[in-house]
Amino acid sequence: KPAGGEYLWDSRLKGKVFDFVQSYDKTYIRDISNAANVKNLLIRLRVPPHDLVALAHDDTLLHSGKNGFLITGSGFYSKNLMEKPVFTVWGPFLNGTLEYGAMSTIVSKNEAGETAQIAYVSIPESRKDTMRFLQGLQSYLRREIRRLEQGGSQ
């Protein structure tokens, strides 16, 4: 953990999120939604127009955007089947332990046992791939935060 004991989000990390997604395993990334699905997800997950999408996963069979998740510069938007959308800022993701949650979710659990929903992925193999991706993103951003705290630039 950093000197202050908690990983703090820094707006300079937004670009790092996009860099990580672009450099990640293309086998996983190519399965991410096309533009039409992203539009549906943006509407159903209630993403503000100014929030740029780094990664989108439409989890519906017919790509209707009714459930899935998005990673943006502000955090994580996710929606379970037949549930309301959930938004989680970067703090809980950076400071928690990623776990499989109930009902096909991936959550971040803090030391007090509180969870924050990060993603919804119904297919077990895809959920494993997504967990690996999120763990890699979490490690990468934690390293970048430590680097910035030590006086590193963008």
Short mmCIF file of the C-alpha atoms (twelve columns), coordinates in Angstrom:
data_MODEL
# 
_entry.id   MODEL 
# 
loop_
_atom_site.group_PDB 
_atom_site.id 
_atom_site.type_symbol 
_atom_site.label_atom_id 
_atom_site.label_alt_id 
_atom_site.label_comp_id 
_atom_site.label_asym_id 
_atom_site.label_seq_id 
_atom_site.Cartn_x 
_atom_site.Cartn_y 
_atom_site.Cartn_z 
_atom_site.pdbx_PDB_model_num 
ATOM 1   C CA . LYS A 1   0.000   0.000   0.000   1 
ATOM 2   C CA . PRO A 2   1.095   3.580   -0.489  1 
ATOM 3   C CA . ALA A 3   2.449   5.772   2.289   1 
ATOM 4   C CA . GLY A 4   -1.013  7.083   3.278   1 
ATOM 5   C CA . GLY A 5   -2.357  3.525   3.603   1 
ATOM 6   C CA . GLU A 6   -4.926  3.926   0.837   1 
ATOM 7   C CA . TYR A 7   -4.719  4.105   -2.938  1 
ATOM 8   C CA . LEU A 8   -6.146  7.436   -4.032  1 
ATOM 9   C CA . TRP A 9   -7.504  7.996   -7.522  1 
ATOM 10  C CA . ASP A 10  -5.661  10.642  -9.497  1 
ATOM 11  C CA . SER A 11  -7.180  12.073  -12.689 1 
ATOM 12  C CA . ARG A 12  -3.827  11.490  -14.422 1 
ATOM 13  C CA . LEU A 13  -4.663  7.762   -14.234 1 
ATOM 14  C CA . LYS A 14  -7.553  8.028   -16.720 1 
ATOM 15  C CA . GLY A 15  -5.163  7.770   -19.642 1 
ATOM 16  C CA . LYS A 16  -3.465  4.785   -17.962 1 
ATOM 17  C CA . VAL A 17  -6.791  2.921   -17.909 1 
ATOM 18  C CA . PHE A 18  -7.142  3.388   -21.669 1 
ATOM 19  C CA . ASP A 19  -3.474  2.412   -22.192 1 
ATOM 20  C CA . PHE A 20  -3.980  -0.815  -20.228 1 
ATOM 21  C CA . VAL A 21  -7.100  -1.765  -22.193 1 
ATOM 22  C CA . GLN A 22  -5.335  -1.104  -25.510 1 
ATOM 23  C CA . SER A 23  -2.333  -3.225  -24.528 1 
ATOM 24  C CA . TYR A 24  -4.317  -6.120  -23.015 1 
ATOM 25  C CA . ASP A 25  -4.756  -9.562  -24.579 1 
ATOM 26  C CA . LYS A 26  -6.527  -8.991  -27.898 1 
ATOM 27  C CA . THR A 27  -8.272  -12.382 -27.651 1 
ATOM 28  C CA . TYR A 28  -10.281 -11.002 -24.736 1 
ATOM 29  C CA . ILE A 29  -10.656 -7.460  -26.032 1 
ATOM 30  C CA . ARG A 30  -11.950 -8.543  -29.478 1 
ATOM 31  C CA . ASP A 31  -14.933 -10.171 -27.750 1 
ATOM 32  C CA . ILE A 32  -15.977 -6.802  -26.363 1 
ATOM 33  C CA . SER A 33  -19.060 -5.127  -27.775 1 
ATOM 34  C CA . ASN A 34  -19.410 -3.318  -31.079 1 
ATOM 35  C CA . ALA A 35  -20.531 0.320   -31.336 1 
ATOM 36  C CA . ALA A 36  -24.271 -0.480  -31.384 1 
ATOM 37  C CA . ASN A 37  -23.978 -2.468  -28.166 1 
ATOM 38  C CA . VAL A 38  -21.984 0.274   -26.481 1 
ATOM 39  C CA . LYS A 39  -24.751 2.756   -27.310 1 
ATOM 40  C CA . ASN A 40  -27.344 0.450   -25.728 1 
ATOM 41  C CA . LEU A 41  -25.167 -0.111  -22.665 1 
ATOM 42  C CA . LEU A 42  -24.577 3.627   -22.234 1 
ATOM 43  C CA . ILE A 43  -28.326 4.210   -22.150 1 
ATOM 44  C CA . ARG A 44  -29.242 1.265   -19.912 1 
ATOM 45  C CA . LEU A 45  -26.357 1.799   -17.484 1 
ATOM 46  C CA . ARG A 46  -27.114 5.552   -17.326 1 
ATOM 47  C CA . VAL A 47  -23.627 6.741   -18.227 1 
ATOM 48  C CA . PRO A 48  -23.291 10.543  -18.499 1 
ATOM 49  C CA . PRO A 49  -22.418 11.727  -22.036 1 
ATOM 50  C CA . HIS A 50  -19.051 13.191  -20.936 1 
ATOM 51  C CA . ASP A 51  -17.768 9.888   -19.507 1 
ATOM 52  C CA . LEU A 52  -15.530 8.168   -22.087 1 
ATOM 53  C CA . VAL A 53  -15.698 4.368   -22.322 1 
ATOM 54  C CA . ALA A 54  -12.438 2.417   -22.088 1 
ATOM 55  C CA . LEU A 55  -14.034 -1.041  -22.231 1 
ATOM 56  C CA . ALA A 56  -17.567 -2.368  -22.677 1 
ATOM 57  C CA . HIS A 57  -18.983 -5.843  -22.172 1 
ATOM 58  C CA . ASP A 58  -22.555 -6.540  -23.308 1 
ATOM 59  C CA . ASP A 59  -23.566 -9.712  -21.512 1 
ATOM 60  C CA . THR A 60  -26.865 -10.283 -23.316 1 
ATOM 61  C CA . LEU A 61  -27.375 -13.058 -25.824 1 
ATOM 62  C CA . LEU A 62  -28.821 -10.755 -28.493 1 
ATOM 63  C CA . HIS A 63  -26.559 -7.782  -27.671 1 
ATOM 64  C CA . SER A 64  -29.388 -5.579  -26.443 1 
ATOM 65  C CA . GLY A 65  -27.297 -3.920  -23.743 1 
ATOM 66  C CA . LYS A 66  -29.721 -4.941  -20.975 1 
ATOM 67  C CA . ASN A 67  -26.904 -6.214  -18.763 1 
ATOM 68  C CA . GLY A 68  -23.133 -6.112  -18.669 1 
ATOM 69  C CA . PHE A 69  -20.504 -3.593  -17.604 1 
ATOM 70  C CA . LEU A 70  -18.512 -0.580  -18.758 1 
ATOM 71  C CA . ILE A 71  -15.193 0.802   -17.570 1 
ATOM 72  C CA . THR A 72  -14.856 4.569   -17.939 1 
ATOM 73  C CA . GLY A 73  -12.537 7.275   -16.727 1 
ATOM 74  C CA . SER A 74  -14.885 7.776   -13.754 1 
ATOM 75  C CA . GLY A 75  -15.243 4.151   -12.681 1 
ATOM 76  C CA . PHE A 76  -17.354 1.065   -13.318 1 
ATOM 77  C CA . TYR A 77  -20.943 0.879   -14.513 1 
ATOM 78  C CA . SER A 78  -22.595 -2.517  -14.293 1 
ATOM 79  C CA . LYS A 79  -26.052 -4.001  -14.476 1 
ATOM 80  C CA . ASN A 80  -27.263 -7.451  -13.540 1 
ATOM 81  C CA . LEU A 81  -30.132 -9.029  -15.390 1 
ATOM 82  C CA . MET A 82  -33.424 -7.505  -14.169 1 
ATOM 83  C CA . GLU A 83  -31.631 -5.188  -11.693 1 
ATOM 84  C CA . LYS A 84  -30.937 -1.460  -11.531 1 
ATOM 85  C CA . PRO A 85  -27.587 -0.187  -12.823 1 
ATOM 86  C CA . VAL A 86  -24.750 0.235   -10.320 1 
ATOM 87  C CA . PHE A 87  -21.916 2.783   -10.491 1 
ATOM 88  C CA . THR A 88  -18.680 2.263   -8.529  1 
ATOM 89  C CA . VAL A 89  -15.931 4.897   -8.415  1 
ATOM 90  C CA . TRP A 90  -12.266 3.885   -8.632  1 
ATOM 91  C CA . GLY A 91  -11.514 3.986   -4.874  1 
ATOM 92  C CA . PRO A 92  -13.202 0.715   -3.856  1 
ATOM 93  C CA . PHE A 93  -11.654 -1.057  -6.864  1 
ATOM 94  C CA . LEU A 94  -8.151  0.162   -6.016  1 
ATOM 95  C CA . ASN A 95  -8.359  -0.578  -2.290  1 
ATOM 96  C CA . GLY A 96  -10.323 -3.815  -2.164  1 
ATOM 97  C CA . THR A 97  -9.783  -7.462  -2.953  1 
ATOM 98  C CA . LEU A 98  -11.493 -8.663  -6.126  1 
ATOM 99  C CA . GLU A 99  -13.843 -11.619 -5.589  1 
ATOM 100 C CA . TYR A 100 -16.667 -13.441 -7.314  1 
ATOM 101 C CA . GLY A 101 -19.922 -12.103 -5.906  1 
ATOM 102 C CA . ALA A 102 -23.486 -13.329 -5.994  1 
ATOM 103 C CA . MET A 103 -25.489 -13.543 -9.210  1 
ATOM 104 C CA . SER A 104 -22.567 -13.586 -11.700 1 
ATOM 105 C CA . THR A 105 -20.893 -10.451 -10.378 1 
ATOM 106 C CA . ILE A 106 -17.313 -9.513  -9.652  1 
ATOM 107 C CA . VAL A 107 -16.995 -7.333  -6.571  1 
ATOM 108 C CA . SER A 108 -14.290 -5.522  -4.670  1 
ATOM 109 C CA . LYS A 109 -14.327 -6.308  -0.952  1 
ATOM 110 C CA . ASN A 110 -12.723 -3.970  1.575   1 
ATOM 111 C CA . GLU A 111 -11.195 -4.830  4.963   1 
ATOM 112 C CA . ALA A 112 -14.536 -4.174  6.694   1 
ATOM 113 C CA . GLY A 113 -16.204 -6.792  4.476   1 
ATOM 114 C CA . GLU A 114 -18.185 -4.260  2.440   1 
ATOM 115 C CA . THR A 115 -18.479 -5.000  -1.269  1 
ATOM 116 C CA . ALA A 116 -18.746 -2.790  -4.336  1 
ATOM 117 C CA . GLN A 117 -19.963 -4.273  -7.609  1 
ATOM 118 C CA . ILE A 118 -17.422 -3.967  -10.411 1 
ATOM 119 C CA . ALA A 119 -18.762 -6.159  -13.218 1 
ATOM 120 C CA . TYR A 120 -21.558 -8.490  -14.291 1 
ATOM 121 C CA . VAL A 121 -20.574 -11.435 -16.501 1 
ATOM 122 C CA . SER A 122 -22.918 -14.428 -16.676 1 
ATOM 123 C CA . ILE A 123 -20.803 -16.962 -18.614 1 
ATOM 124 C CA . PRO A 124 -18.372 -18.685 -16.196 1 
ATOM 125 C CA . GLU A 125 -15.406 -18.800 -18.618 1 
ATOM 126 C CA . SER A 126 -15.880 -15.134 -19.508 1 
ATOM 127 C CA . ARG A 127 -16.121 -14.306 -15.808 1 
ATOM 128 C CA . LYS A 128 -12.709 -15.942 -15.235 1 
ATOM 129 C CA . ASP A 129 -11.206 -13.966 -18.140 1 
ATOM 130 C CA . THR A 130 -12.755 -10.768 -16.811 1 
ATOM 131 C CA . MET A 131 -11.404 -11.447 -13.319 1 
ATOM 132 C CA . ARG A 132 -7.876  -11.896 -14.728 1 
ATOM 133 C CA . PHE A 133 -8.268  -8.677  -16.697 1 
ATOM 134 C CA . LEU A 134 -9.514  -6.728  -13.660 1 
ATOM 135 C CA . GLN A 135 -6.757  -8.096  -11.427 1 
ATOM 136 C CA . GLY A 136 -4.202  -7.003  -14.008 1 
ATOM 137 C CA . LEU A 137 -5.774  -3.545  -14.250 1 
ATOM 138 C CA . GLN A 138 -5.840  -3.223  -10.460 1 
ATOM 139 C CA . SER A 139 -2.154  -4.176  -10.131 1 
ATOM 140 C CA . TYR A 140 -1.165  -1.851  -12.961 1 
ATOM 141 C CA . LEU A 141 -3.021  1.144   -11.497 1 
ATOM 142 C CA . ARG A 142 -1.639  0.498   -8.015  1 
ATOM 143 C CA . ARG A 143 1.907   0.548   -9.457  1 
ATOM 144 C CA . GLU A 144 1.120   3.774   -11.294 1 
ATOM 145 C CA . ILE A 145 -0.224  5.384   -8.108  1 
ATOM 146 C CA . ARG A 146 2.961   4.471   -6.217  1 
ATOM 147 C CA . ARG A 147 5.030   5.847   -9.099  1 
ATOM 148 C CA . LEU A 148 3.087   9.129   -9.084  1 
ATOM 149 C CA . GLU A 149 3.475   9.419   -5.298  1 
ATOM 150 C CA . GLN A 150 7.238   9.032   -5.692  1 
ATOM 151 C CA . GLY A 151 7.287   12.032  -8.010  1 
ATOM 152 C CA . GLY A 152 6.851   10.259  -11.333 1 
ATOM 153 C CA . SER A 153 5.217   12.207  -14.126 1 
ATOM 154 C CA . GLN A 154 2.528   11.067  -16.521 1 
# 
